Coordinates of C-alpha atoms in Angstrom, one line a residue:
Chain A
X8 CA 0.6 32.0 -24.4
X9 CA 3.0 29.7 -23.3
X10 CA 6.5 31.0 -24.0
X11 CA 9.7 29.4 -24.7
X12 CA 11.2 30.3 -21.2
X13 CA 7.9 29.0 -19.3
X14 CA 8.1 25.8 -21.4
X15 CA 11.9 25.3 -21.0
X16 CA 11.4 26.2 -17.2
X17 CA 8.6 23.4 -17.1
X18 CA 10.6 20.7 -19.2
X19 CA 13.9 21.0 -17.2
X20 CA 11.9 20.8 -13.9
X21 CA 10.4 17.7 -15.2
X22 CA 13.6 16.4 -16.2
X23 CA 15.1 16.9 -12.8
X24 CA 12.3 15.4 -11.1
X25 CA 12.3 12.6 -13.9
X26 CA 16.0 11.7 -12.8
X27 CA 15.1 11.1 -9.3
X28 CA 11.8 9.3 -10.0
X29 CA 14.1 7.0 -12.5
X30 CA 16.8 6.2 -10.2
X31 CA 14.3 5.5 -7.2
X32 CA 12.2 3.4 -9.7
X33 CA 15.4 1.4 -10.8
X34 CA 16.4 0.6 -7.4
X35 CA 12.9 -0.8 -6.6
X36 CA 12.6 -2.4 -9.8
X37 CA 16.2 -4.3 -8.9
X38 CA 14.7 -5.3 -5.5
X39 CA 11.4 -6.5 -7.0
X40 CA 12.9 -8.4 -9.9
X41 CA 15.3 -10.1 -7.7
X42 CA 13.1 -11.3 -5.0
X43 CA 9.6 -10.5 -6.3
X44 CA 8.7 -8.7 -3.3
X45 CA 7.4 -5.3 -3.5
X46 CA 9.6 -2.9 -0.9
X47 CA 7.1 -0.3 0.0
X48 CA 9.7 1.0 2.5
X49 CA 11.8 2.1 -0.3
X50 CA 11.1 5.8 0.0
X51 CA 12.2 5.9 3.6
X52 CA 15.8 4.8 2.8
X53 CA 15.7 7.7 0.0
X54 CA 14.8 9.8 2.9
X55 CA 17.9 8.3 5.1
X56 CA 20.2 9.3 2.1
X57 CA 18.7 12.6 1.8
X58 CA 19.1 13.4 5.5
X59 CA 22.6 11.8 5.4
X60 CA 23.6 14.2 2.7
X61 CA 22.2 17.0 4.7
X62 CA 24.3 15.9 7.8
X63 CA 27.5 15.5 6.0
X64 CA 26.9 18.9 4.5
X65 CA 26.2 20.5 7.7
X66 CA 28.7 19.1 10.3
X67 CA 31.4 18.1 8.1
X68 CA 30.9 20.6 5.2
X69 CA 31.6 17.5 2.9
X70 CA 29.6 18.8 -0.2
X71 CA 26.8 16.7 -1.8
X72 CA 28.6 15.5 -4.6
X73 CA 31.8 14.2 -2.6
X74 CA 29.2 12.6 -0.1
X75 CA 27.5 10.6 -2.8
X76 CA 29.9 7.6 -2.6
X77 CA 29.6 7.6 1.2
X78 CA 26.0 7.6 1.2
X79 CA 26.0 5.1 -1.6
X80 CA 28.0 3.0 0.8
X81 CA 26.2 3.4 3.8
X82 CA 22.7 2.8 2.3
X83 CA 24.2 -0.8 0.4
X84 CA 25.1 -1.8 4.1
X85 CA 21.5 -1.1 5.0
X86 CA 20.3 -2.9 2.1
X87 CA 22.4 -6.0 2.8
X88 CA 21.4 -5.9 6.4
X89 CA 17.6 -5.6 5.7
X90 CA 18.1 -8.4 3.3
X91 CA 19.9 -10.9 5.9
X92 CA 17.8 -9.7 8.8
X93 CA 14.5 -9.5 7.3
X94 CA 14.0 -10.9 3.4
X95 CA 15.8 -14.1 3.8
X96 CA 13.9 -15.2 6.8
X97 CA 10.6 -14.1 5.2
X98 CA 11.6 -16.3 2.0
X99 CA 12.3 -19.4 4.1
X100 CA 8.8 -19.3 6.1
X101 CA 6.7 -18.5 3.1
X102 CA 5.3 -21.4 1.1
X103 CA 3.8 -19.7 -1.7
X104 CA 4.5 -16.5 -3.7
X105 CA 1.2 -15.2 -2.0
X106 CA 2.4 -15.8 1.4
X107 CA 5.5 -13.9 0.9
X108 CA 4.1 -11.1 -0.7
X109 CA 1.7 -10.8 2.0
X110 CA 4.5 -11.0 4.5
X111 CA 6.8 -8.5 2.7
X112 CA 4.0 -6.0 2.6
X113 CA 3.4 -6.1 6.4
X114 CA 7.1 -6.3 7.6
X115 CA 8.2 -3.4 5.4
X116 CA 5.3 -1.4 6.6
X117 CA 6.4 -1.9 9.8
X118 CA 9.9 -0.8 8.6
X119 CA 8.3 2.4 7.6
X120 CA 6.9 2.9 11.1
X121 CA 9.9 2.3 12.9
X122 CA 12.3 4.5 10.5
X123 CA 9.8 7.2 9.8
X124 CA 9.5 7.8 13.6
X125 CA 13.0 7.4 14.6
X126 CA 13.9 9.9 12.0
X127 CA 11.2 12.0 13.4
X128 CA 12.3 11.9 17.1
X129 CA 16.1 12.2 16.0
X130 CA 15.8 15.2 13.6
X131 CA 12.4 16.9 14.2
X132 CA 9.5 17.4 11.7
X133 CA 11.1 20.9 11.0
X134 CA 11.9 21.1 7.2
X135 CA 15.6 21.0 6.5
X136 CA 17.3 22.0 3.2
X137 CA 20.8 21.5 1.4
X138 CA 21.8 25.0 -0.1
X139 CA 24.5 24.0 -2.4
X140 CA 25.3 25.5 -5.6
X141 CA 22.0 27.4 -5.8
X142 CA 23.4 29.7 -8.5
X143 CA 21.0 30.6 -11.4
X144 CA 21.7 29.8 -14.7
X145 CA 19.8 30.9 -17.6
X146 CA 18.8 28.7 -20.5
X147 CA 16.8 29.8 -23.2
X148 CA 15.4 32.7 -21.2
X149 CA 14.3 30.3 -17.8
X150 CA 16.4 30.7 -15.1
X151 CA 17.5 27.5 -13.3
X152 CA 19.5 26.7 -10.5
X153 CA 22.8 24.8 -10.9
X154 CA 22.0 22.5 -8.2
X155 CA 19.0 21.3 -10.0
X156 CA 21.0 20.7 -13.2
X157 CA 23.8 18.9 -11.1
X158 CA 21.2 16.7 -9.8
X159 CA 19.9 15.9 -13.4
X160 CA 23.4 15.2 -14.5
X161 CA 24.0 12.9 -11.7
X162 CA 21.0 10.8 -12.2
X163 CA 21.8 10.4 -15.8
X164 CA 25.2 9.5 -15.0
X165 CA 24.5 7.0 -12.1
X166 CA 21.7 5.6 -14.2
X167 CA 24.1 4.9 -17.2
X168 CA 27.0 3.4 -14.6
X169 CA 24.2 1.0 -13.4
X170 CA 23.1 0.1 -17.0
X171 CA 26.7 -0.4 -17.9
X172 CA 27.3 -2.7 -14.7
X173 CA 24.4 -4.9 -15.5
X174 CA 25.2 -5.2 -19.0
X175 CA 29.0 -5.4 -19.1
X176 CA 30.3 -7.2 -15.8
X177 CA 29.5 -10.7 -15.1
X178 CA 27.9 -10.0 -11.7
X179 CA 25.6 -7.6 -13.3
X180 CA 24.8 -10.1 -16.2
X181 CA 24.1 -12.8 -13.4
X182 CA 21.8 -10.3 -11.8
X183 CA 19.9 -9.8 -15.0
X184 CA 19.6 -13.6 -15.6
X185 CA 17.8 -14.0 -12.2
X186 CA 15.5 -11.4 -12.9
X187 CA 14.7 -13.0 -16.3
X188 CA 14.3 -16.7 -15.0
X189 CA 15.2 -17.6 -11.6
X190 CA 15.2 -20.9 -12.1
X191 CA 17.2 -21.2 -15.0
X192 CA 19.6 -19.0 -13.4
X193 CA 19.9 -21.4 -10.4
X194 CA 20.6 -24.5 -13.1
X195 CA 23.5 -22.3 -14.5
X196 CA 24.9 -22.5 -11.3
X197 CA 24.4 -18.7 -10.4
X198 CA 24.7 -18.4 -6.5
X199 CA 21.1 -16.8 -6.0
X200 CA 21.6 -16.3 -2.4
X201 CA 24.8 -14.2 -2.7
X202 CA 23.7 -12.1 -5.5
X203 CA 20.2 -11.4 -4.0
X204 CA 22.0 -9.8 -1.2
X205 CA 24.1 -8.0 -3.4
X206 CA 21.2 -6.9 -5.4
X207 CA 19.4 -5.8 -2.5
X208 CA 22.3 -3.6 -1.3
X209 CA 22.3 -2.2 -4.7
X210 CA 18.7 -1.5 -4.9
X211 CA 18.6 0.3 -1.6
X212 CA 21.7 2.3 -2.5
X213 CA 20.1 3.7 -5.5
X214 CA 17.5 4.6 -3.2
X215 CA 19.6 6.4 -1.0
X216 CA 21.5 8.2 -3.7
X217 CA 18.2 9.2 -5.3
X218 CA 17.6 11.0 -1.9
X219 CA 20.9 12.7 -2.0
X220 CA 19.9 14.0 -5.5
X221 CA 16.4 15.1 -3.9
X222 CA 18.2 17.0 -1.1
X223 CA 19.7 19.3 -3.9
X224 CA 16.2 20.1 -5.2
X225 CA 13.5 19.8 -2.3
X226 CA 13.5 20.4 1.5
X227 CA 13.5 17.4 3.7
X228 CA 11.1 16.3 6.1
X229 CA 10.9 12.7 7.9
X230 CA 7.7 12.0 5.9
X231 CA 9.0 12.6 2.4
X232 CA 9.4 8.9 1.5
X233 CA 6.1 7.8 1.0
X234 CA 5.1 10.2 -1.7
X235 CA 8.4 8.6 -3.4
X236 CA 7.6 5.5 -2.8
X237 CA 4.1 5.7 -4.5
X238 CA 5.7 7.3 -7.7
X239 CA 8.4 4.7 -8.0
X240 CA 5.6 1.9 -7.7
X241 CA 3.8 3.7 -10.2
X242 CA 6.9 4.2 -12.6
X243 CA 8.0 0.5 -12.4
X244 CA 4.4 -0.7 -13.2
X245 CA 4.2 1.8 -16.2
X246 CA 7.6 0.9 -17.5
X247 CA 7.1 -3.0 -16.7
X248 CA 8.0 -4.9 -13.8
X249 CA 11.5 -6.0 -14.2
X250 CA 12.6 -3.9 -16.8
X251 CA 15.5 -1.4 -16.0
X252 CA 15.1 0.5 -18.9
X253 CA 11.3 0.7 -18.4
X254 CA 12.1 2.1 -14.9
X255 CA 14.2 4.6 -16.5
X256 CA 12.2 6.2 -19.6
X257 CA 9.0 5.4 -17.3
X258 CA 10.5 7.8 -14.6
X259 CA 11.5 10.4 -16.9
X260 CA 8.3 9.9 -18.9
X261 CA 5.9 10.5 -15.8
X262 CA 7.7 13.4 -14.4
X263 CA 7.3 15.0 -17.8
X264 CA 3.9 14.4 -18.3
X265 CA 3.2 15.7 -14.9
X266 CA 4.9 19.0 -15.4
X267 CA 3.4 19.5 -18.9
X268 CA 0.2 18.3 -17.4
X269 CA 0.3 21.1 -14.8
X270 CA 0.6 23.9 -17.0
X271 CA -1.5 22.9 -20.3
X272 CA -4.4 21.2 -18.0
X273 CA -4.5 22.3 -14.4
X274 CA -1.9 22.4 -11.8
X275 CA -3.8 20.6 -9.2
X276 CA -4.5 17.7 -11.5
X277 CA -0.7 17.0 -11.7
X278 CA -0.5 14.0 -10.1
X279 CA -4.0 12.7 -11.2
X280 CA -2.7 13.2 -14.7
X281 CA 0.2 10.8 -14.3
X282 CA -2.0 8.1 -12.5
X283 CA -4.8 8.5 -15.4
X284 CA -1.5 8.0 -18.0
X285 CA -0.8 4.8 -15.9
X286 CA -4.2 3.4 -16.1
X287 CA -4.4 4.0 -19.6
X288 CA -1.0 2.3 -20.5
X289 CA -2.0 -0.7 -18.6
X290 CA -5.1 -1.1 -20.3
X291 CA -3.4 -1.2 -23.5
X292 CA -0.5 -3.0 -22.5
X293 CA -1.2 -4.8 -19.3
X294 CA 2.3 -5.7 -18.7
X295 CA 3.5 -2.1 -18.5
X296 CA 5.6 -0.6 -21.6
X297 CA 8.7 -2.6 -21.5
X298 CA 7.6 -5.4 -19.1
X299 CA 7.7 -9.3 -19.7
X300 CA 6.7 -12.1 -17.5
X301 CA 3.1 -12.9 -16.0
X302 CA 1.3 -9.8 -16.1
Chain B
X82 CA -14.4 -37.5 8.7
X83 CA -11.8 -37.7 11.8
X84 CA -12.5 -39.6 15.1
X85 CA -13.6 -37.5 18.0
X86 CA -16.4 -35.1 19.0
X87 CA -19.1 -34.8 16.5
X88 CA -19.0 -32.1 13.9
X89 CA -22.2 -30.2 15.4
X90 CA -20.8 -29.7 19.0
X91 CA -18.2 -27.6 17.5
X92 CA -20.6 -26.0 14.9
X93 CA -23.0 -24.9 17.7
X94 CA -20.5 -23.8 20.6
X95 CA -18.9 -21.5 17.7
X96 CA -22.2 -19.9 16.9
X97 CA -22.8 -19.3 20.9
X98 CA -19.7 -17.6 21.2
X99 CA -20.3 -15.6 18.3
X100 CA -23.6 -14.6 19.8
X101 CA -22.0 -14.1 23.1
X102 CA -19.4 -11.8 21.9
X103 CA -22.0 -9.7 19.8
X104 CA -24.2 -9.5 22.7
X105 CA -21.2 -8.1 25.0
X106 CA -20.3 -5.8 22.0
X107 CA -23.9 -4.5 22.3
X108 CA -24.0 -3.8 25.7
X109 CA -20.9 -2.1 26.2
X110 CA -22.3 1.7 25.3
X111 CA -24.4 1.3 28.0
X112 CA -21.9 0.9 30.6
X113 CA -19.0 2.7 29.4
X114 CA -17.5 5.9 29.0
X115 CA -17.8 8.1 25.6
X116 CA -14.2 7.4 25.0
X117 CA -14.6 3.5 24.7
X118 CA -17.5 4.0 22.7
X119 CA -15.5 6.3 20.4
X120 CA -12.6 3.9 20.2
X121 CA -14.9 1.0 19.7
X122 CA -16.5 2.9 16.7
X123 CA -12.9 3.2 15.5
X124 CA -12.4 -0.4 15.8
X125 CA -15.9 -1.7 14.3
X126 CA -14.9 0.7 11.3
X127 CA -11.5 -0.9 10.8
X128 CA -13.3 -4.2 11.1
X129 CA -15.9 -4.0 8.7
X130 CA -13.3 -2.5 6.4
X131 CA -10.6 -5.3 6.8
X132 CA -13.4 -8.1 6.6
X133 CA -14.8 -6.4 3.3
X134 CA -11.4 -6.1 1.9
X135 CA -10.8 -9.8 2.7
X136 CA -13.8 -11.0 0.8
X137 CA -12.0 -9.7 -2.3
X138 CA -8.3 -9.9 -1.7
X139 CA -8.2 -12.5 0.6
X140 CA -10.5 -14.9 -1.4
X141 CA -8.9 -14.1 -4.7
X142 CA -5.6 -13.2 -4.3
X143 CA -5.6 -10.2 -5.9
X144 CA -4.1 -7.5 -3.4
X145 CA -6.0 -4.2 -3.8
X146 CA -4.3 -1.1 -2.3
X147 CA -7.0 1.3 -3.3
X148 CA -10.1 -0.2 -1.6
X149 CA -10.3 3.2 0.5
X150 CA -12.0 4.5 -2.7
X151 CA -14.9 2.8 -2.0
X152 CA -15.3 4.2 1.5
X153 CA -14.6 7.6 -0.1
X154 CA -17.0 7.3 -2.4
X155 CA -19.8 6.4 -0.1
X156 CA -19.0 9.1 2.3
X157 CA -18.8 11.9 -0.5
X158 CA -22.2 10.2 -2.1
X159 CA -24.0 10.5 1.2
X160 CA -22.7 13.8 1.8
X161 CA -23.9 15.2 -1.4
X162 CA -27.4 13.3 -1.1
X163 CA -27.9 14.8 2.3
X164 CA -26.9 18.3 1.8
X165 CA -27.9 18.6 -1.5
X166 CA -30.7 16.5 -2.2
X167 CA -32.0 16.6 1.4
X168 CA -32.6 13.0 1.8
X169 CA -32.8 11.3 4.9
X170 CA -29.8 9.9 6.5
X171 CA -30.3 6.5 6.2
X172 CA -31.3 6.5 2.8
X173 CA -28.3 8.5 1.9
X174 CA -26.1 6.1 3.4
X175 CA -27.5 3.1 1.6
X176 CA -27.2 5.4 -1.6
X177 CA -23.5 5.5 -0.6
X178 CA -23.2 1.9 -0.5
X179 CA -24.8 1.4 -4.1
X180 CA -22.8 3.9 -5.4
X181 CA -19.4 2.3 -4.1
X182 CA -21.0 -0.8 -5.9
X183 CA -21.4 1.0 -9.1
X184 CA -17.9 2.5 -9.0
X185 CA -16.5 -0.9 -8.4
X186 CA -18.4 -2.3 -11.5
X187 CA -17.3 0.5 -13.8
X188 CA -13.8 0.5 -12.6
X189 CA -13.6 -3.4 -12.0
X190 CA -13.8 -4.3 -15.6
X191 CA -10.4 -2.5 -16.6
X192 CA -8.8 -3.1 -13.4
X193 CA -9.2 -6.7 -13.1
X194 CA -7.5 -7.0 -16.6
X195 CA -4.1 -7.0 -14.6
X196 CA -2.8 -9.1 -11.9
X197 CA -0.5 -9.1 -8.7
X198 CA 1.7 -5.8 -8.3
X199 CA 0.0 -4.3 -11.3
X200 CA -3.3 -4.8 -10.2
X201 CA -2.4 -3.2 -6.8
X202 CA -0.9 0.0 -8.2
X203 CA -3.9 0.2 -10.5
X204 CA -6.5 0.5 -7.6
X205 CA -4.0 2.6 -6.0
X206 CA -3.9 4.9 -8.9
X207 CA -7.8 4.4 -9.0
X208 CA -7.9 6.1 -5.5
X209 CA -5.5 8.8 -6.2
X210 CA -7.2 9.7 -9.3
X211 CA -10.7 10.1 -7.7
X212 CA -9.3 11.9 -4.6
X213 CA -7.4 14.5 -6.5
X214 CA -10.0 15.2 -9.1
X215 CA -12.7 15.9 -6.1
X216 CA -10.0 18.0 -4.6
X217 CA -9.3 20.0 -7.7
X218 CA -12.7 20.2 -8.6
X219 CA -14.0 21.4 -4.9
X220 CA -10.7 24.1 -5.1
X221 CA -11.5 25.7 -8.4
X222 CA -15.3 25.5 -8.7
X223 CA -16.5 25.4 -4.9
X224 CA -13.7 27.6 -3.3
X225 CA -14.2 25.4 -0.4
X226 CA -12.7 21.8 0.5
X227 CA -14.6 19.4 2.0
X228 CA -18.3 18.9 2.7
X229 CA -20.3 19.7 5.9
X230 CA -23.0 17.6 7.0
X231 CA -25.7 18.8 9.7
X232 CA -24.1 18.9 13.0
X233 CA -25.7 16.0 15.1
X234 CA -23.7 13.9 17.6
X235 CA -24.9 10.7 17.7
X236 CA -22.2 8.1 19.0
X237 CA -24.5 5.5 20.1
X238 CA -26.5 5.4 16.9
X239 CA -23.3 5.1 15.2
X240 CA -22.0 2.3 17.3
X241 CA -24.9 0.1 17.0
X242 CA -25.2 0.7 12.9
X243 CA -21.6 -0.2 12.6
X244 CA -22.0 -3.2 14.9
X245 CA -25.1 -4.5 12.6
X246 CA -23.0 -4.0 9.6
X247 CA -20.1 -5.9 11.2
X248 CA -22.1 -8.8 12.0
X249 CA -23.5 -8.7 8.5
X250 CA -20.5 -8.6 6.6
X251 CA -19.1 -11.5 8.9
X252 CA -22.0 -13.1 7.7
X253 CA -21.4 -12.6 4.4
X254 CA -17.8 -13.6 4.5
X255 CA -18.4 -16.9 6.0
X256 CA -21.1 -17.4 3.5
X257 CA -19.0 -16.7 0.7
X258 CA -16.0 -18.6 2.0
X259 CA -17.9 -21.9 2.6
X260 CA -19.8 -22.0 -0.6
X261 CA -19.4 -23.1 -4.2
X262 CA -18.5 -19.3 -5.2
X263 CA -16.0 -19.0 -2.6
X264 CA -14.2 -22.3 -3.9
X265 CA -14.4 -20.8 -7.2
X266 CA -12.3 -17.5 -5.9
X267 CA -10.1 -19.9 -4.0
X268 CA -9.3 -21.6 -7.2
X269 CA -8.8 -18.4 -8.9
X270 CA -6.1 -17.6 -6.1
X271 CA -4.1 -20.7 -6.4
X272 CA -4.0 -20.9 -10.2
X273 CA -6.3 -18.6 -12.3
X274 CA -5.1 -20.3 -15.4
X275 CA -6.0 -23.9 -14.3
X276 CA -9.4 -22.3 -12.8
X277 CA -10.4 -21.2 -16.3
X278 CA -9.4 -24.4 -17.6
X279 CA -11.8 -26.2 -15.6
X280 CA -14.5 -23.6 -16.7
X281 CA -14.8 -21.1 -14.2
X282 CA -16.0 -17.7 -15.1
X283 CA -12.9 -16.0 -13.9
X284 CA -13.9 -12.7 -15.1
X285 CA -17.0 -12.9 -13.8
X286 CA -16.4 -14.2 -10.6
X287 CA -13.8 -11.5 -9.9
X288 CA -16.1 -8.7 -10.9
X289 CA -18.9 -9.8 -9.0
X290 CA -16.8 -10.2 -5.7
X291 CA -15.0 -6.9 -6.4
X292 CA -18.5 -5.2 -6.5
X293 CA -19.8 -7.2 -3.3
X294 CA -16.6 -6.1 -1.4
X295 CA -17.2 -2.4 -2.2
X296 CA -21.0 -2.4 -0.7
X297 CA -19.9 -2.5 3.0
X298 CA -16.9 0.1 2.9
X299 CA -19.5 2.2 1.0
X300 CA -22.0 2.0 3.8
X301 CA -19.2 2.5 6.3
X302 CA -18.1 5.7 4.7
X303 CA -21.9 7.1 4.7
X304 CA -22.0 6.3 8.5
X305 CA -18.7 7.8 9.2
X306 CA -19.6 11.1 7.0
X307 CA -22.5 11.4 9.1
X308 CA -20.5 10.8 12.2
X309 CA -17.6 13.2 11.7
X310 CA -20.2 16.1 10.0
X311 CA -17.1 17.1 7.7
X312 CA -15.4 15.3 5.4
X313 CA -12.5 16.0 2.9
X314 CA -11.2 14.3 0.1
X315 CA -7.6 13.9 1.9
X316 CA -9.4 12.2 4.8
X317 CA -11.9 9.8 3.2
X318 CA -9.9 8.8 0.3
X319 CA -6.8 8.6 2.4
X320 CA -4.5 5.7 1.3
X321 CA -3.6 4.9 4.9
X322 CA -7.2 3.5 5.0
X323 CA -6.3 1.1 2.5
X324 CA -3.2 0.2 3.6
X325 CA -4.7 -0.4 7.5
X326 CA -7.4 -2.5 5.7
X327 CA -4.7 -4.9 3.9
X328 CA -2.6 -4.7 7.2
X329 CA -5.0 -5.9 9.4
X330 CA -6.6 -8.6 7.2
X331 CA -2.8 -10.0 6.5
X332 CA -1.9 -9.8 10.1
X333 CA -5.2 -11.6 11.4
X334 CA -4.9 -14.4 8.9
X335 CA -5.8 -13.3 5.2
X336 CA -8.2 -15.5 3.5
X337 CA -9.9 -16.8 6.7
X338 CA -13.3 -15.7 8.0
X339 CA -12.3 -14.5 11.4
X340 CA -8.7 -13.5 10.8
X341 CA -9.5 -10.1 9.4
X342 CA -11.2 -9.3 12.5
X343 CA -9.0 -10.5 14.9
X344 CA -6.4 -8.3 13.0
X345 CA -8.4 -5.2 13.3
X346 CA -9.5 -6.0 16.9
X347 CA -6.0 -6.4 18.1
X348 CA -4.1 -3.9 15.9
X349 CA -6.8 -1.2 17.1
X350 CA -6.9 -2.1 20.5
X351 CA -2.9 -2.2 20.7
X352 CA -2.4 0.9 19.0
X353 CA -4.7 2.9 21.4
X354 CA -3.0 1.4 24.4
X355 CA 0.3 1.7 23.0
X356 CA -0.5 5.4 22.2
X357 CA -1.8 6.2 25.6
X358 CA 1.5 4.5 27.4
X359 CA 4.1 5.9 25.1
X360 CA 3.1 9.0 23.2
X361 CA 6.6 9.2 21.3
X362 CA 7.5 5.7 20.9
X363 CA 4.1 4.0 20.3
X364 CA 4.6 3.9 16.3
X365 CA 8.0 2.5 16.8
X366 CA 7.0 -0.2 19.1
X367 CA 3.9 -1.2 17.0
X368 CA 6.4 -1.6 13.9
X369 CA 8.7 -3.9 15.9
X370 CA 5.5 -5.9 17.3
X371 CA 4.2 -5.9 13.4
X372 CA 7.9 -7.4 12.1
X373 CA 7.9 -9.8 15.1
X374 CA 4.7 -11.4 14.8
X375 CA 5.0 -11.6 10.9
X376 CA 8.6 -13.3 11.1
X377 CA 7.3 -15.7 13.7
X378 CA 3.6 -16.1 13.0
X379 CA 3.5 -15.9 9.0
X380 CA -0.2 -17.4 8.7
X381 CA -1.3 -14.3 10.9
X382 CA -2.8 -14.6 14.3
X383 CA -5.7 -17.2 13.2
X384 CA -2.9 -19.5 13.2
X385 CA -2.7 -19.5 17.1
X386 CA -6.5 -20.2 17.2
X387 CA -6.4 -22.7 14.0
X388 CA -3.6 -24.7 16.4
X389 CA -5.3 -24.6 19.6
X390 CA -8.7 -25.8 18.2
X391 CA -7.3 -28.4 15.8
X392 CA -8.9 -31.7 16.4
X393 CA -5.9 -33.8 16.4
X394 CA -6.1 -34.3 12.7
X395 CA -3.3 -33.5 10.2
X396 CA -2.2 -30.1 10.1
X397 CA -5.0 -28.6 7.4
X398 CA -4.3 -25.1 8.5
X399 CA -3.4 -24.4 5.1
X400 CA -6.3 -22.1 3.8
X401 CA -6.2 -22.8 0.0
X402 CA -8.4 -26.0 0.2
X403 CA -12.1 -26.9 0.8
X404 CA -14.4 -25.3 3.4
X405 CA -12.7 -23.9 6.5
X406 CA -11.7 -26.3 9.2
X407 CA -12.8 -24.8 12.4

C-alpha cells in the first residue's frame, strides 16, 4: 500500500522541514536559555531572513547560498539591536521573573505587530518565491527538488557549526555556562551583559538563516512567521528548555512525526498529531526529552 | 492601618463608582447607534475573557496561552445543542459553560503537572488539538466546515447578556482575590514549593481555579455563537483570542481585579479608533504604543490608578501580598 518511493518522499519532506524546525528552535532556545524570556516574535525574524534572501536573489542575482552569510550578519545585527533597545530595559525594570516574562510577552507581541505590518506595507501580501536549483533529483524512486536537499544539507551543516561553536570555543562554552546556571556563571567572572547581547544576536541570526532555508522550499508571505514560531516553541518544549541537542532532535522528530502521520493517519490531522505527541511526552517527562532545570 | 480617611469611605465610593459605570453602560444601547453597540459587544466580550483569564493566570502565575479553547468549546457545545438537540438558546449557552468547565477539569489534571513556559505551550497544544480535530472531523464526515445557528439578529439582548456576565465575573474576580482562597493562589504564584510546605493543596487549588476560569469564557462562547449565527473552528478556537486575553490582562495589570478590564477597554477602544483613523498603519501604531507603555509602565495601566489613589502610605502597589489595597 505504501510504497518505497512514497515513503522516501514523505521521509525526505519531513527531514527538510525538520531541519528548518530544528534551526529555528535552536535560535529560540538560545534566547530563552540566556535570558529566560520567550521571544514570540522569533518567526518574524525568520520571515525577514526569508525576504532578505528573496530580494538579494531578485535584485542582485545573488544566489541563496552566497547570501546566507549576509543574511546571518544582518539578522545578527537585528538581534543585538533588539537586545540593547528592548531586552536590557525590560530586565532592568522587572523586579520578578514573572514580571519579566509578562513584559516580554507584550513587548515581543508589539514587535510582531510592527514587523508584520511593515512587511505587509512594503512587500504586499502576494506570495513570493525563490526559484533556485529546482532541479528534480530521483532517490529511491522519489523525485525531490535539489533545492530541498540543499536546504536539508545546509540546515544540518549550520546546526553542526553551532554545536561545535558552543562546545569548542571559549565564548560558546561561556554561553553554555550561562544557560546552565546564570549565577554560577557570574561568579566565574563571565560577562553576562556582553554575552547576552552576543547570544541574542546569534539566536535571531539563526532564526533569519532558517528563513533563508524556508525561502528555498516554501512560498513567502508577511504572515509566515507565526506558524514557525509556534512550531519552534513546541519543539523547544518537546526537546527540553535550554537544551540545544533537544531542540535539534526535537525539530527533526516533530517534522517526521507530522509527515508520517499525514500518510498513515490523516492528512488533516498532521499538526494535531504533533501536538498530541507533545502533550504525551510532557506527561511522561515534564521537562521535555532532554531538559534540565525547573520544570 | 494608616492615618487619613476611614477605610469605609473608600469602599463606599468605589462601589458607587462601579454602579455608576454599570448604569451608564446599561443605558448605552438606548441612545447610541448600532455601530457603537456592536463595538461595545466586542469590548465586553474581550473584557469578560481577559478578566476570566486573569482569575487563573493572574493569581496563580501560570500563563495559559490556550484559554481560547474554552471559548470555542462553549461556542461549539451551544451550537450543537441548539441545532441538533433543539434546546432553547439560554439553556444551550449554560450547557456550553458547563462543557467548558468539564473540559478544564479533564485537561487541567495533566496540564497542571507542568509549569512556566511548558504549561503555556501545553495549553496552546490543547487548543490546537481540539481545533484541528474538529476541523478534520467536520471536513471528512460532514463535508461542510462550521455550524450554522438559527438566524436571529439580537444585538441588544447580546449586549445586556454580556454586560451581566462581565459584572458577574468582576464580582467573582474580586471575591476570589480578597479571600483565603485567593491568598493560597498568590502563594502558589510567589513560591509554589513554599506554599506546599505550609500545607496548601496546590494541585487542588490550581485545578479549582482553572475550572472556574473556564466557565465564563464558555458562556461567552455560547452567547457569541448565537450572535454570530455561524461558527467555525478557525474562528472560535483562534489563538489570537488566547493572546488577546493575555495581552489585555498583562497590559492593564495582571493579578489585579480591575486591571484586565481596564486593559481590555483601553486596547479595544484604542484599536478601534486607530483603525478608523489610520486604516493602513493602525496595527503598527498599536504595536509601538504597546511597547512604549510596557517599557515605561511595567506594572500595567493599573499602576497609574494605584498611584493616583494611594493614601500617602508606603508604596504597597506590589500585588504580591495581602488583600488588594484600593
